[in-house]
Amino acid sequence: MKKKNKKKTEQSKKINNVTKQKNTYRHSRKIRWDKLDNTAHLFPVIAGESMTNTYRIAVELKEEVDPQLLQEALDLVLPKFDLFNVRMRTGLFWYYFEENGKRAPKVREEHTYPCRYILPNKNQSYLFRVSYYGKRINLEVFHVLTDGMGGINFLKELTYQYLRLAHPKLRELDGDTLSTETSLNREDSFLRNYRKSAKKTYQSKKAYLIKGDLLGKDEFGVIHGYLNIPQLKEVAHRYDMSINEYLVAVFAWSIYRECLHGMTNDHAIRIAVPVNLRPFFDSVTTKNFFVMVSAELMPDKENIGFDEVMQRVKTSLKQQITKEHLEEIFSYNVSNQQNLFARAVPLFLKNLAIRTVYTKSALANTTTMTNIGNITIKEAYAPYVDMFHAFLSMSKGQMLKATICSYGDRLAVTFSSVLVDAHVQRAFFRQLAGDGLDVTIESNGVYN
C-alpha cells in the first residue's frame, strides 16, 4: 500500500509541476496589443446599427463554395494575419487592439442583407466576417481594421488557401504558406509621413444631399454594372480623362440631371473620392492609409452641359490629387492627434469632439465613389476565379454610394443604397450606354 501511495504522490507532483509551468507561461507571456492608426480612431466612435462602417469585398469563383473547406481555410489563414487576429478594447484615452487568439469566426451562408454592423463583443470578438453564397466568398470588414487594400490582401490569401484545399494539385505548388507578394506590414504610415506645420484643408461647407423614401428596415440595395476595360479606356480617352475621372464625372452628371433636373442650387454636388496613399509615400502598410478628396460640381447656372460637367470634375480632382495636397490633408489630422493636450483628454470627451467634427465633414459630401483598383491574383489560381466586386455601407447624409473594382479585362461599378428609387443608378448606366459602352447589369433583387 505504501509503494502505491508513493507512486501516486510522485505522479501528483509531476502534474502539479506541469500545471505550474503552464500558469507561469500564461502570466509571463505578454498579450500583443497595437494602436489604431490615425484614421481608424474615427470608426468606433461613429459606428452603430444605422451606420456600420463596414465594407465588403467578394470573389466570385467558377465553382460552388464548399463551406467546410472555407472554414478550414479561414482557420489556417487567420493566425498568419496579426492585423485581423485582434479584438478592440476601450482604454482611458484611446481605443486599442489586443491579440484575440480565439477560434476563427464561424463561416456562414449569407442569409441577411450585406454590410451589417459587426458588434465588437460578438463574432468571437473579431472585427470581420466571412460568408458565402453559391460560388461567391464574401469578406466584410469593420473599417477600423484596415482599408480596401488590407481587405484585398486577406481575401486573396483566404481564396488561395480555399482553392488549395479544394484542389490538392495547387497545394503541391505552394504548400500552405502566404504569397510573397502579400504584405504583413502594420506601421502607421500616417504617423511616419505627416508634417507638423499642416493647416486645415478639408471641406466643411454643406453639400447637396440626395433625399427620398428609404427601403425597409435592414434592407440594402446592390446593383453591379460590368464593363469591358479596353472599351472603357477608349471612351475615357475620348473625353481626355482617366477611367476614374470619367466614372466620377458621370456619377456627378447623373445626380445633377436626376435630382436637380438641371436647376441651380446653393449647395454643391460633391463626390468624396478616397485616395490610396501607398503609391505616393512608398508604403506597404496593411493598416488604413487613405484620404478623401472631393470632386465638386457647383450648380451655379441652369442646364450645365455634359461636356462642361466632365471638365469641371476633372479639374477639381486634378487640383487635389497631388502628393503635397494629400500630405496636407492627413498631416492636419495627425497633428491634432499628436497634440499633447488632446492626448490627455479622456476618451469620452474625445468621442464627443470626434462626432461633432465628423458630422460637419460628412455632410460636406453628397456621396462617395471609391476605386479599389485592379485586383491581380497568382497565375495558378486564375482558372478558378471569375470576378471580384466590392461595395460600401451607408454613412451620415449619404444614402447612395458607388465602388469601382476591376479584375482581368472587366470592371465592376457597384452601387449600394438604402433609397427606394434607383433613378440615379439608371441614369448613370444609361449615360455609359449612350457613350457606346456595353453594360451588363446585376442586382441583389431589392429593386425588382
Tab-separated table of C-alpha atoms in Angstrom:
chain	number	residue	atom	x	y	z
A	1	MET	CA	0.000	0.000	0.000
A	2	LYS	CA	2.830	2.364	0.875
A	3	LYS	CA	4.526	1.790	-2.530
A	4	LYS	CA	1.285	2.597	-4.388
A	5	ASN	CA	0.777	5.765	-2.346
A	6	LYS	CA	4.380	6.785	-3.052
A	7	LYS	CA	3.799	6.295	-6.783
A	8	LYS	CA	0.610	8.368	-6.682
A	9	THR	CA	2.406	11.151	-4.768
A	10	GLU	CA	5.174	11.295	-7.398
A	11	GLN	CA	2.596	11.447	-10.225
A	12	SER	CA	0.721	14.235	-8.437
A	13	LYS	CA	3.956	16.213	-8.062
A	14	LYS	CA	4.676	15.853	-11.793
A	15	ILE	CA	1.149	17.019	-12.709
A	16	ASN	CA	1.427	19.975	-10.312
A	17	ASN	CA	4.814	20.952	-11.789
A	18	VAL	CA	3.404	20.876	-15.362
A	19	THR	CA	0.398	22.950	-14.255
A	20	LYS	CA	2.708	25.470	-12.559
A	21	GLN	CA	4.833	25.727	-15.727
A	22	LYS	CA	1.705	26.351	-17.846
A	23	ASN	CA	0.438	29.014	-15.435
A	24	THR	CA	3.887	30.641	-15.323
A	25	TYR	CA	3.903	30.727	-19.158
A	26	ARG	CA	0.452	32.297	-19.264
A	27	HIS	CA	1.462	35.014	-16.807
A	28	SER	CA	4.896	35.656	-18.334
A	29	ARG	CA	3.737	35.716	-21.964
A	30	LYS	CA	2.579	39.215	-22.837
A	31	ILE	CA	-0.584	39.550	-24.892
A	32	ARG	CA	0.235	41.580	-28.011
A	33	TRP	CA	-1.523	44.910	-28.386
A	34	ASP	CA	-1.452	47.645	-31.011
A	35	LYS	CA	-2.564	51.228	-31.522
A	36	LEU	CA	-5.249	52.217	-34.009
A	37	ASP	CA	-3.975	54.161	-36.999
A	38	ASN	CA	-4.880	57.846	-37.326
A	39	THR	CA	-7.986	57.312	-39.479
A	40	ALA	CA	-9.195	54.268	-37.504
A	41	HIS	CA	-9.842	56.372	-34.377
A	42	LEU	CA	-12.968	57.733	-36.079
A	43	PHE	CA	-14.778	54.464	-36.807
A	44	PRO	CA	-15.546	53.056	-33.315
A	45	VAL	CA	-16.923	56.452	-32.309
A	46	ILE	CA	-19.474	56.779	-35.119
A	47	ALA	CA	-20.306	53.121	-35.848
A	48	GLY	CA	-23.645	51.538	-34.986
A	49	GLU	CA	-26.610	49.672	-36.478
A	50	SER	CA	-27.585	52.575	-38.772
A	51	MET	CA	-24.026	53.486	-39.818
A	52	THR	CA	-21.975	50.313	-39.693
A	53	ASN	CA	-18.702	51.488	-41.295
A	54	THR	CA	-18.397	48.013	-42.800
A	55	TYR	CA	-17.320	47.346	-46.368
A	56	ARG	CA	-17.491	44.185	-48.454
A	57	ILE	CA	-15.024	42.686	-50.926
A	58	ALA	CA	-16.173	39.492	-52.627
A	59	VAL	CA	-14.696	36.972	-55.031
A	60	GLU	CA	-16.827	35.015	-57.490
A	61	LEU	CA	-15.401	31.557	-58.188
A	62	LYS	CA	-16.183	29.295	-61.135
A	63	GLU	CA	-17.406	26.552	-58.806
A	64	GLU	CA	-19.781	26.219	-55.837
A	65	VAL	CA	-18.211	27.073	-52.477
A	66	ASP	CA	-17.756	24.190	-50.016
A	67	PRO	CA	-18.475	25.726	-46.575
A	68	GLN	CA	-16.404	23.150	-44.641
A	69	LEU	CA	-13.332	23.816	-46.773
A	70	LEU	CA	-13.877	27.578	-46.485
A	71	GLN	CA	-13.960	27.275	-42.674
A	72	GLU	CA	-10.802	25.184	-42.742
A	73	ALA	CA	-9.129	27.765	-44.985
A	74	LEU	CA	-10.066	30.590	-42.577
A	75	ASP	CA	-8.775	28.584	-39.597
A	76	LEU	CA	-5.432	28.181	-41.379
A	77	VAL	CA	-5.048	31.743	-42.693
A	78	LEU	CA	-6.229	33.855	-39.734
A	79	PRO	CA	-3.303	33.072	-37.356
A	80	LYS	CA	-0.914	34.320	-40.062
A	81	PHE	CA	-2.541	37.790	-40.156
A	82	ASP	CA	-1.851	39.709	-36.941
A	83	LEU	CA	-3.854	42.616	-38.357
A	84	PHE	CA	-7.066	40.545	-38.437
A	85	ASN	CA	-6.334	38.414	-35.361
A	86	VAL	CA	-7.344	41.152	-32.897
A	87	ARG	CA	-10.236	42.429	-30.834
A	88	MET	CA	-10.876	46.061	-29.911
A	89	ARG	CA	-10.559	47.357	-26.362
A	90	THR	CA	-11.565	50.641	-24.745
A	91	GLY	CA	-8.813	52.458	-22.872
A	92	LEU	CA	-8.932	55.595	-20.747
A	93	PHE	CA	-7.613	57.838	-23.548
A	94	TRP	CA	-7.884	55.777	-26.781
A	95	TYR	CA	-9.335	52.603	-28.254
A	96	TYR	CA	-6.697	49.965	-28.910
A	97	PHE	CA	-6.295	46.477	-30.425
A	98	GLU	CA	-5.453	43.412	-28.395
A	99	GLU	CA	-4.466	39.970	-29.691
A	100	ASN	CA	-7.626	37.888	-29.936
A	101	GLY	CA	-6.452	34.293	-30.099
A	102	LYS	CA	-9.939	32.748	-30.104
A	103	ARG	CA	-11.085	30.295	-32.745
A	104	ALA	CA	-11.801	31.909	-36.105
A	105	PRO	CA	-15.355	33.216	-36.508
A	106	LYS	CA	-17.845	30.765	-37.989
A	107	VAL	CA	-18.243	30.881	-41.758
A	108	ARG	CA	-21.952	31.163	-42.592
A	109	GLU	CA	-24.106	31.018	-45.686
A	110	GLU	CA	-25.343	34.519	-46.455
A	111	HIS	CA	-28.976	34.917	-45.414
A	112	THR	CA	-29.219	38.612	-44.459
A	113	TYR	CA	-28.568	41.878	-46.267
A	114	PRO	CA	-24.870	42.798	-46.522
A	115	CYS	CA	-22.682	45.190	-44.515
A	116	ARG	CA	-24.490	44.695	-41.199
A	117	TYR	CA	-22.900	46.108	-38.053
A	118	ILE	CA	-20.119	43.939	-36.606
A	119	LEU	CA	-20.593	44.031	-32.846
A	120	PRO	CA	-17.140	44.117	-31.176
A	121	ASN	CA	-18.275	41.722	-28.399
A	122	LYS	CA	-19.886	39.144	-30.745
A	123	ASN	CA	-18.482	37.078	-33.641
A	124	GLN	CA	-15.733	35.664	-31.353
A	125	SER	CA	-14.763	39.356	-30.838
A	126	TYR	CA	-13.337	39.525	-34.383
A	127	LEU	CA	-13.884	42.675	-36.457
A	128	PHE	CA	-14.571	40.935	-39.764
A	129	ARG	CA	-16.878	38.203	-41.033
A	130	VAL	CA	-16.689	35.631	-43.823
A	131	SER	CA	-19.783	34.292	-45.578
A	132	TYR	CA	-20.578	32.503	-48.839
A	133	TYR	CA	-23.424	32.200	-51.304
A	134	GLY	CA	-23.353	29.882	-54.306
A	135	LYS	CA	-19.990	30.500	-55.976
A	136	ARG	CA	-19.205	33.667	-54.008
A	137	ILE	CA	-16.974	34.201	-50.959
A	138	ASN	CA	-17.720	37.435	-49.048
A	139	LEU	CA	-15.340	39.260	-46.712
A	140	GLU	CA	-16.882	42.078	-44.649
A	141	VAL	CA	-14.528	44.260	-42.625
A	142	PHE	CA	-15.105	46.883	-39.939
A	143	HIS	CA	-13.126	49.834	-41.324
A	144	VAL	CA	-11.296	50.279	-38.012
A	145	LEU	CA	-9.076	47.320	-39.026
A	146	THR	CA	-7.951	48.341	-42.496
A	147	ASP	CA	-8.959	49.913	-45.794
A	148	GLY	CA	-9.729	48.141	-49.083
A	149	MET	CA	-6.096	47.242	-49.780
A	150	GLY	CA	-5.755	45.382	-46.472
A	151	GLY	CA	-9.069	43.636	-47.115
A	152	ILE	CA	-7.965	42.522	-50.597
A	153	ASN	CA	-4.750	41.083	-49.113
A	154	PHE	CA	-6.696	38.942	-46.676
A	155	LEU	CA	-9.384	37.822	-49.143
A	156	LYS	CA	-6.797	36.793	-51.744
A	157	GLU	CA	-4.907	34.630	-49.248
A	158	LEU	CA	-8.175	33.134	-47.972
A	159	THR	CA	-9.139	32.311	-51.575
A	160	TYR	CA	-5.733	30.796	-52.337
A	161	GLN	CA	-5.948	28.597	-49.240
A	162	TYR	CA	-9.511	27.541	-50.046
A	163	LEU	CA	-8.556	26.567	-53.597
A	164	ARG	CA	-5.537	24.619	-52.317
A	165	LEU	CA	-7.859	22.585	-50.100
A	166	ALA	CA	-10.363	22.085	-52.918
A	167	HIS	CA	-7.671	21.243	-55.495
A	168	PRO	CA	-4.703	19.346	-53.947
A	169	LYS	CA	-2.529	19.924	-57.047
A	170	LEU	CA	-2.425	23.638	-56.078
A	171	ARG	CA	-1.239	22.670	-52.600
A	172	GLU	CA	1.659	20.807	-54.155
A	173	LEU	CA	2.698	24.092	-55.811
A	174	ASP	CA	2.516	26.432	-52.808
A	175	GLY	CA	2.021	24.396	-49.640
A	176	ASP	CA	0.134	26.452	-47.034
A	177	THR	CA	2.422	29.499	-46.971
A	178	LEU	CA	1.361	33.064	-47.721
A	179	SER	CA	2.231	34.545	-51.081
A	180	THR	CA	5.490	36.533	-51.145
A	181	GLU	CA	3.567	39.495	-52.591
A	182	THR	CA	1.287	39.692	-49.516
A	183	SER	CA	2.353	42.400	-47.092
A	184	LEU	CA	2.002	41.909	-43.331
A	185	ASN	CA	3.383	45.386	-42.572
A	186	ARG	CA	1.442	47.151	-39.779
A	187	GLU	CA	3.120	50.530	-39.496
A	188	ASP	CA	1.023	53.660	-39.053
A	189	SER	CA	2.066	55.330	-42.320
A	190	PHE	CA	0.117	58.469	-41.388
A	191	LEU	CA	2.400	58.954	-38.402
A	192	ARG	CA	5.570	58.243	-40.387
A	193	ASN	CA	4.786	60.720	-43.178
A	194	TYR	CA	2.990	63.655	-41.581
A	195	ARG	CA	4.328	67.229	-41.449
A	196	LYS	CA	3.843	69.218	-38.235
A	197	SER	CA	3.076	72.553	-39.900
A	198	ALA	CA	-0.022	71.374	-41.800
A	199	LYS	CA	-3.156	73.537	-41.985
A	200	LYS	CA	-6.819	72.541	-42.142
A	201	THR	CA	-7.716	71.581	-45.730
A	202	TYR	CA	-10.892	69.502	-45.607
A	203	GLN	CA	-14.220	70.825	-46.882
A	204	SER	CA	-16.862	71.684	-44.252
A	205	LYS	CA	-19.490	73.627	-46.230
A	206	LYS	CA	-22.711	71.593	-46.516
A	207	ALA	CA	-23.196	69.802	-49.839
A	208	TYR	CA	-26.351	68.938	-51.763
A	209	LEU	CA	-27.790	65.743	-50.207
A	210	ILE	CA	-29.822	63.111	-52.089
A	211	LYS	CA	-33.142	62.504	-50.352
A	212	GLY	CA	-36.047	60.116	-50.877
A	213	ASP	CA	-38.062	57.277	-49.384
A	214	LEU	CA	-35.965	54.641	-47.634
A	215	LEU	CA	-36.077	50.886	-48.095
A	216	GLY	CA	-37.486	48.768	-45.265
A	217	LYS	CA	-35.573	48.156	-42.037
A	218	ASP	CA	-32.220	46.450	-42.707
A	219	GLU	CA	-32.883	46.296	-46.489
A	220	PHE	CA	-29.895	47.167	-48.639
A	221	GLY	CA	-29.917	47.583	-52.413
A	222	VAL	CA	-26.938	46.476	-54.515
A	223	ILE	CA	-26.536	46.936	-58.290
A	224	HIS	CA	-23.436	45.776	-60.202
A	225	GLY	CA	-22.673	47.134	-63.649
A	226	TYR	CA	-19.970	45.215	-65.564
A	227	LEU	CA	-17.901	46.975	-68.248
A	228	ASN	CA	-15.177	45.988	-70.711
A	229	ILE	CA	-11.942	47.801	-69.749
A	230	PRO	CA	-10.425	48.265	-73.262
A	231	GLN	CA	-13.766	49.729	-74.388
A	232	LEU	CA	-13.948	51.940	-71.275
A	233	LYS	CA	-10.399	53.237	-71.824
A	234	GLU	CA	-11.322	54.242	-75.344
A	235	VAL	CA	-14.371	56.231	-74.178
A	236	ALA	CA	-12.483	57.922	-71.316
A	237	HIS	CA	-9.659	58.818	-73.743
A	238	ARG	CA	-12.241	60.481	-75.982
A	239	TYR	CA	-13.001	62.909	-73.154
A	240	ASP	CA	-9.263	63.248	-72.334
A	241	MET	CA	-9.872	61.718	-68.908
A	242	SER	CA	-8.698	58.759	-66.853
A	243	ILE	CA	-11.203	55.958	-66.234
A	244	ASN	CA	-11.619	57.107	-62.632
A	245	GLU	CA	-12.221	60.745	-63.608
A	246	TYR	CA	-14.723	59.690	-66.277
A	247	LEU	CA	-16.787	57.472	-63.949
A	248	VAL	CA	-16.812	60.057	-61.127
A	249	ALA	CA	-17.916	62.737	-63.609
A	250	VAL	CA	-20.736	60.545	-64.984
A	251	PHE	CA	-21.891	59.957	-61.390
A	252	ALA	CA	-21.939	63.729	-60.727
A	253	TRP	CA	-23.826	64.296	-64.004
A	254	SER	CA	-26.415	61.634	-63.091
A	255	ILE	CA	-27.096	63.279	-59.715
A	256	TYR	CA	-27.301	66.725	-61.337
A	257	ARG	CA	-29.797	65.616	-64.003
A	258	GLU	CA	-31.937	63.263	-61.882
A	259	CYS	CA	-32.064	65.167	-58.598
A	260	LEU	CA	-31.664	68.819	-59.618
A	261	HIS	CA	-33.115	68.425	-63.149
A	262	GLY	CA	-30.633	70.962	-64.492
A	263	MET	CA	-31.685	73.668	-61.990
A	264	THR	CA	-29.393	75.864	-59.885
A	265	ASN	CA	-28.746	75.176	-56.209
A	266	ASP	CA	-26.891	76.867	-53.364
A	267	HIS	CA	-25.194	73.602	-52.401
A	268	ALA	CA	-22.516	71.911	-54.481
A	269	ILE	CA	-22.695	68.300	-55.583
A	270	ARG	CA	-19.562	66.830	-54.014
A	271	ILE	CA	-18.426	63.270	-54.506
A	272	ALA	CA	-15.921	62.083	-51.912
A	273	VAL	CA	-13.148	60.130	-53.627
A	274	PRO	CA	-10.845	58.108	-51.318
A	275	VAL	CA	-7.218	58.166	-52.487
A	276	ASN	CA	-4.859	55.284	-51.672
A	277	LEU	CA	-1.715	56.968	-50.312
A	278	ARG	CA	0.648	53.974	-50.596
A	279	PRO	CA	1.977	54.771	-54.103
A	280	PHE	CA	2.601	58.419	-53.135
A	281	PHE	CA	4.564	57.643	-49.945
A	282	ASP	CA	6.239	54.323	-50.744
A	283	SER	CA	4.202	52.397	-48.166
A	284	VAL	CA	3.164	48.738	-47.988
A	285	THR	CA	1.185	49.036	-44.748
A	286	THR	CA	-1.914	46.890	-44.323
A	287	LYS	CA	-3.472	49.424	-41.951
A	288	ASN	CA	-5.683	52.265	-43.188
A	289	PHE	CA	-3.705	54.661	-45.372
A	290	PHE	CA	-6.006	56.839	-47.462
A	291	VAL	CA	-7.509	60.324	-47.505
A	292	MET	CA	-10.632	61.813	-49.055
A	293	VAL	CA	-10.677	64.438	-51.781
A	294	SER	CA	-13.925	65.804	-53.215
A	295	ALA	CA	-14.914	66.102	-56.870
A	296	GLU	CA	-17.084	69.225	-56.934
A	297	LEU	CA	-19.836	70.367	-59.296
A	298	MET	CA	-21.416	73.698	-58.338
A	299	PRO	CA	-24.880	74.067	-59.953
A	300	ASP	CA	-24.341	77.809	-60.426
A	301	LYS	CA	-26.341	78.047	-63.661
A	302	GLU	CA	-29.165	76.183	-65.356
A	303	ASN	CA	-28.689	73.268	-67.748
A	304	ILE	CA	-24.948	72.809	-67.482
A	305	GLY	CA	-23.925	70.621	-70.423
A	306	PHE	CA	-22.441	67.153	-70.082
A	307	ASP	CA	-19.049	68.169	-71.524
A	308	GLU	CA	-18.792	71.069	-69.068
A	309	VAL	CA	-19.636	68.809	-66.129
A	310	MET	CA	-16.894	66.413	-67.264
A	311	GLN	CA	-14.292	69.169	-67.423
A	312	ARG	CA	-15.280	70.711	-64.071
A	313	VAL	CA	-14.993	67.361	-62.280
A	314	LYS	CA	-11.698	66.548	-63.992
A	315	THR	CA	-10.205	69.925	-62.993
A	316	SER	CA	-11.472	69.556	-59.423
A	317	LEU	CA	-9.808	66.156	-58.990
A	318	LYS	CA	-6.536	67.085	-60.710
A	319	GLN	CA	-6.059	70.095	-58.429
A	320	GLN	CA	-6.393	67.947	-55.319
A	321	ILE	CA	-4.619	64.698	-56.169
A	322	THR	CA	-1.033	65.848	-55.746
A	323	LYS	CA	1.413	64.485	-53.194
A	324	GLU	CA	1.732	67.897	-51.500
A	325	HIS	CA	-2.024	68.371	-51.074
A	326	LEU	CA	-2.642	64.793	-49.905
A	327	GLU	CA	0.141	65.235	-47.341
A	328	GLU	CA	-1.519	68.408	-46.075
A	329	ILE	CA	-4.859	66.641	-45.608
A	330	PHE	CA	-3.657	63.832	-43.368
A	331	SER	CA	-0.941	65.894	-41.650
A	332	TYR	CA	-3.593	68.217	-40.231
A	333	ASN	CA	-5.460	65.254	-38.727
A	334	VAL	CA	-2.312	63.637	-37.316
A	335	SER	CA	-1.156	66.959	-35.823
A	336	ASN	CA	-4.427	67.180	-33.892
A	337	GLN	CA	-3.999	63.635	-32.590
A	338	GLN	CA	-0.378	64.330	-31.574
A	339	ASN	CA	-1.341	67.470	-29.649
A	340	LEU	CA	-0.254	66.878	-26.028
A	341	PHE	CA	-3.400	68.484	-24.593
A	342	ALA	CA	-5.686	66.389	-26.843
A	343	ARG	CA	-3.855	63.197	-25.902
A	344	ALA	CA	-4.522	63.826	-22.210
A	345	VAL	CA	-8.292	64.284	-22.721
A	346	PRO	CA	-10.347	61.253	-21.557
A	347	LEU	CA	-11.852	59.100	-24.309
A	348	PHE	CA	-15.499	60.008	-23.658
A	349	LEU	CA	-14.701	63.700	-24.216
A	350	LYS	CA	-12.633	62.921	-27.320
A	351	ASN	CA	-15.609	60.970	-28.682
A	352	LEU	CA	-17.904	63.999	-28.352
A	353	ALA	CA	-15.428	66.167	-30.278
A	354	ILE	CA	-14.867	63.497	-32.960
A	355	ARG	CA	-18.639	63.085	-33.552
A	356	THR	CA	-19.087	66.853	-33.949
A	357	VAL	CA	-16.223	67.185	-36.449
A	358	TYR	CA	-17.340	64.075	-38.332
A	359	THR	CA	-20.947	65.276	-38.737
A	360	LYS	CA	-19.754	68.543	-40.217
A	361	SER	CA	-17.326	66.921	-42.657
A	362	ALA	CA	-19.730	64.066	-43.600
A	363	LEU	CA	-22.466	66.495	-44.631
A	364	ALA	CA	-19.928	68.306	-46.821
A	365	ASN	CA	-20.236	65.454	-49.355
A	366	THR	CA	-23.210	64.294	-51.404
A	367	THR	CA	-21.923	60.751	-51.832
A	368	THR	CA	-18.768	58.652	-52.157
A	369	MET	CA	-17.216	56.852	-55.111
A	370	THR	CA	-14.196	54.716	-54.265
A	371	ASN	CA	-11.929	52.857	-56.674
A	372	ILE	CA	-10.113	49.947	-55.040
A	373	GLY	CA	-8.226	49.337	-58.274
A	374	ASN	CA	-7.301	46.327	-60.344
A	375	ILE	CA	-7.074	43.068	-58.407
A	376	THR	CA	-4.488	40.597	-59.665
A	377	ILE	CA	-4.044	37.013	-58.497
A	378	LYS	CA	-1.342	34.370	-58.948
A	379	GLU	CA	-1.456	32.694	-62.338
A	380	ALA	CA	-2.059	29.180	-60.964
A	381	TYR	CA	-5.337	30.275	-59.330
A	382	ALA	CA	-6.713	32.326	-62.244
A	383	PRO	CA	-8.612	29.423	-63.905
A	384	TYR	CA	-10.771	29.101	-60.775
A	385	VAL	CA	-11.660	32.806	-60.306
A	386	ASP	CA	-14.325	34.629	-62.301
A	387	MET	CA	-14.609	38.155	-60.823
A	388	PHE	CA	-14.201	40.417	-57.798
A	389	HIS	CA	-16.513	43.185	-56.642
A	390	ALA	CA	-16.814	45.491	-53.649
A	391	PHE	CA	-19.189	47.977	-52.044
A	392	LEU	CA	-19.638	50.268	-49.043
A	393	SER	CA	-22.165	50.689	-46.255
A	394	MET	CA	-24.018	53.975	-45.773
A	395	SER	CA	-22.827	56.975	-43.755
A	396	LYS	CA	-24.363	60.156	-42.407
A	397	GLY	CA	-26.213	62.019	-45.155
A	398	GLN	CA	-25.033	59.557	-47.820
A	399	MET	CA	-27.815	57.119	-48.736
A	400	LEU	CA	-26.186	56.096	-52.034
A	401	LYS	CA	-22.547	55.169	-52.711
A	402	ALA	CA	-20.512	53.662	-55.536
A	403	THR	CA	-17.443	51.420	-55.651
A	404	ILE	CA	-15.199	50.569	-58.612
A	405	CYS	CA	-13.281	47.301	-58.793
A	406	SER	CA	-11.624	45.507	-61.724
A	407	TYR	CA	-10.232	42.074	-62.493
A	408	GLY	CA	-8.751	40.961	-65.798
A	409	ASP	CA	-10.372	42.952	-68.622
A	410	ARG	CA	-13.638	43.583	-66.720
A	411	LEU	CA	-14.566	46.409	-64.390
A	412	ALA	CA	-17.496	46.437	-61.941
A	413	VAL	CA	-19.189	49.639	-60.825
A	414	THR	CA	-21.302	48.733	-57.794
A	415	PHE	CA	-23.947	50.990	-56.270
A	416	SER	CA	-25.082	50.352	-52.709
A	417	SER	CA	-28.127	52.244	-51.457
A	418	VAL	CA	-30.932	52.354	-48.892
A	419	LEU	CA	-33.149	54.533	-51.111
A	420	VAL	CA	-36.284	53.053	-52.715
A	421	ASP	CA	-35.724	54.843	-56.021
A	422	ALA	CA	-32.783	53.831	-58.213
A	423	HIS	CA	-33.147	56.701	-60.704
A	424	VAL	CA	-29.552	57.952	-60.255
A	425	GLN	CA	-28.149	54.460	-60.890
A	426	ARG	CA	-30.316	54.067	-64.009
A	427	ALA	CA	-29.191	57.443	-65.343
A	428	PHE	CA	-25.556	56.511	-64.716
A	429	PHE	CA	-25.724	53.294	-66.734
A	430	ARG	CA	-27.821	54.939	-69.467
A	431	GLN	CA	-25.104	57.556	-69.922
A	432	LEU	CA	-22.432	54.875	-70.198
A	433	ALA	CA	-24.524	53.045	-72.795
A	434	GLY	CA	-25.091	56.358	-74.604
A	435	ASP	CA	-21.314	56.787	-74.795
A	436	GLY	CA	-21.115	53.451	-76.602
A	437	LEU	CA	-20.247	51.130	-73.712
A	438	ASP	CA	-21.682	47.635	-73.368
A	439	VAL	CA	-23.097	47.321	-69.835
A	440	THR	CA	-24.264	44.158	-68.072
A	441	ILE	CA	-26.438	44.805	-65.008
A	442	GLU	CA	-26.896	42.525	-61.999
A	443	SER	CA	-28.634	43.238	-58.681
A	444	ASN	CA	-29.478	41.581	-55.360
A	445	GLY	CA	-33.190	41.770	-56.191
A	446	VAL	CA	-34.210	44.605	-53.852
A	447	TYR	CA	-35.346	46.790	-56.768
A	448	ASN	CA	-37.286	44.048	-58.535
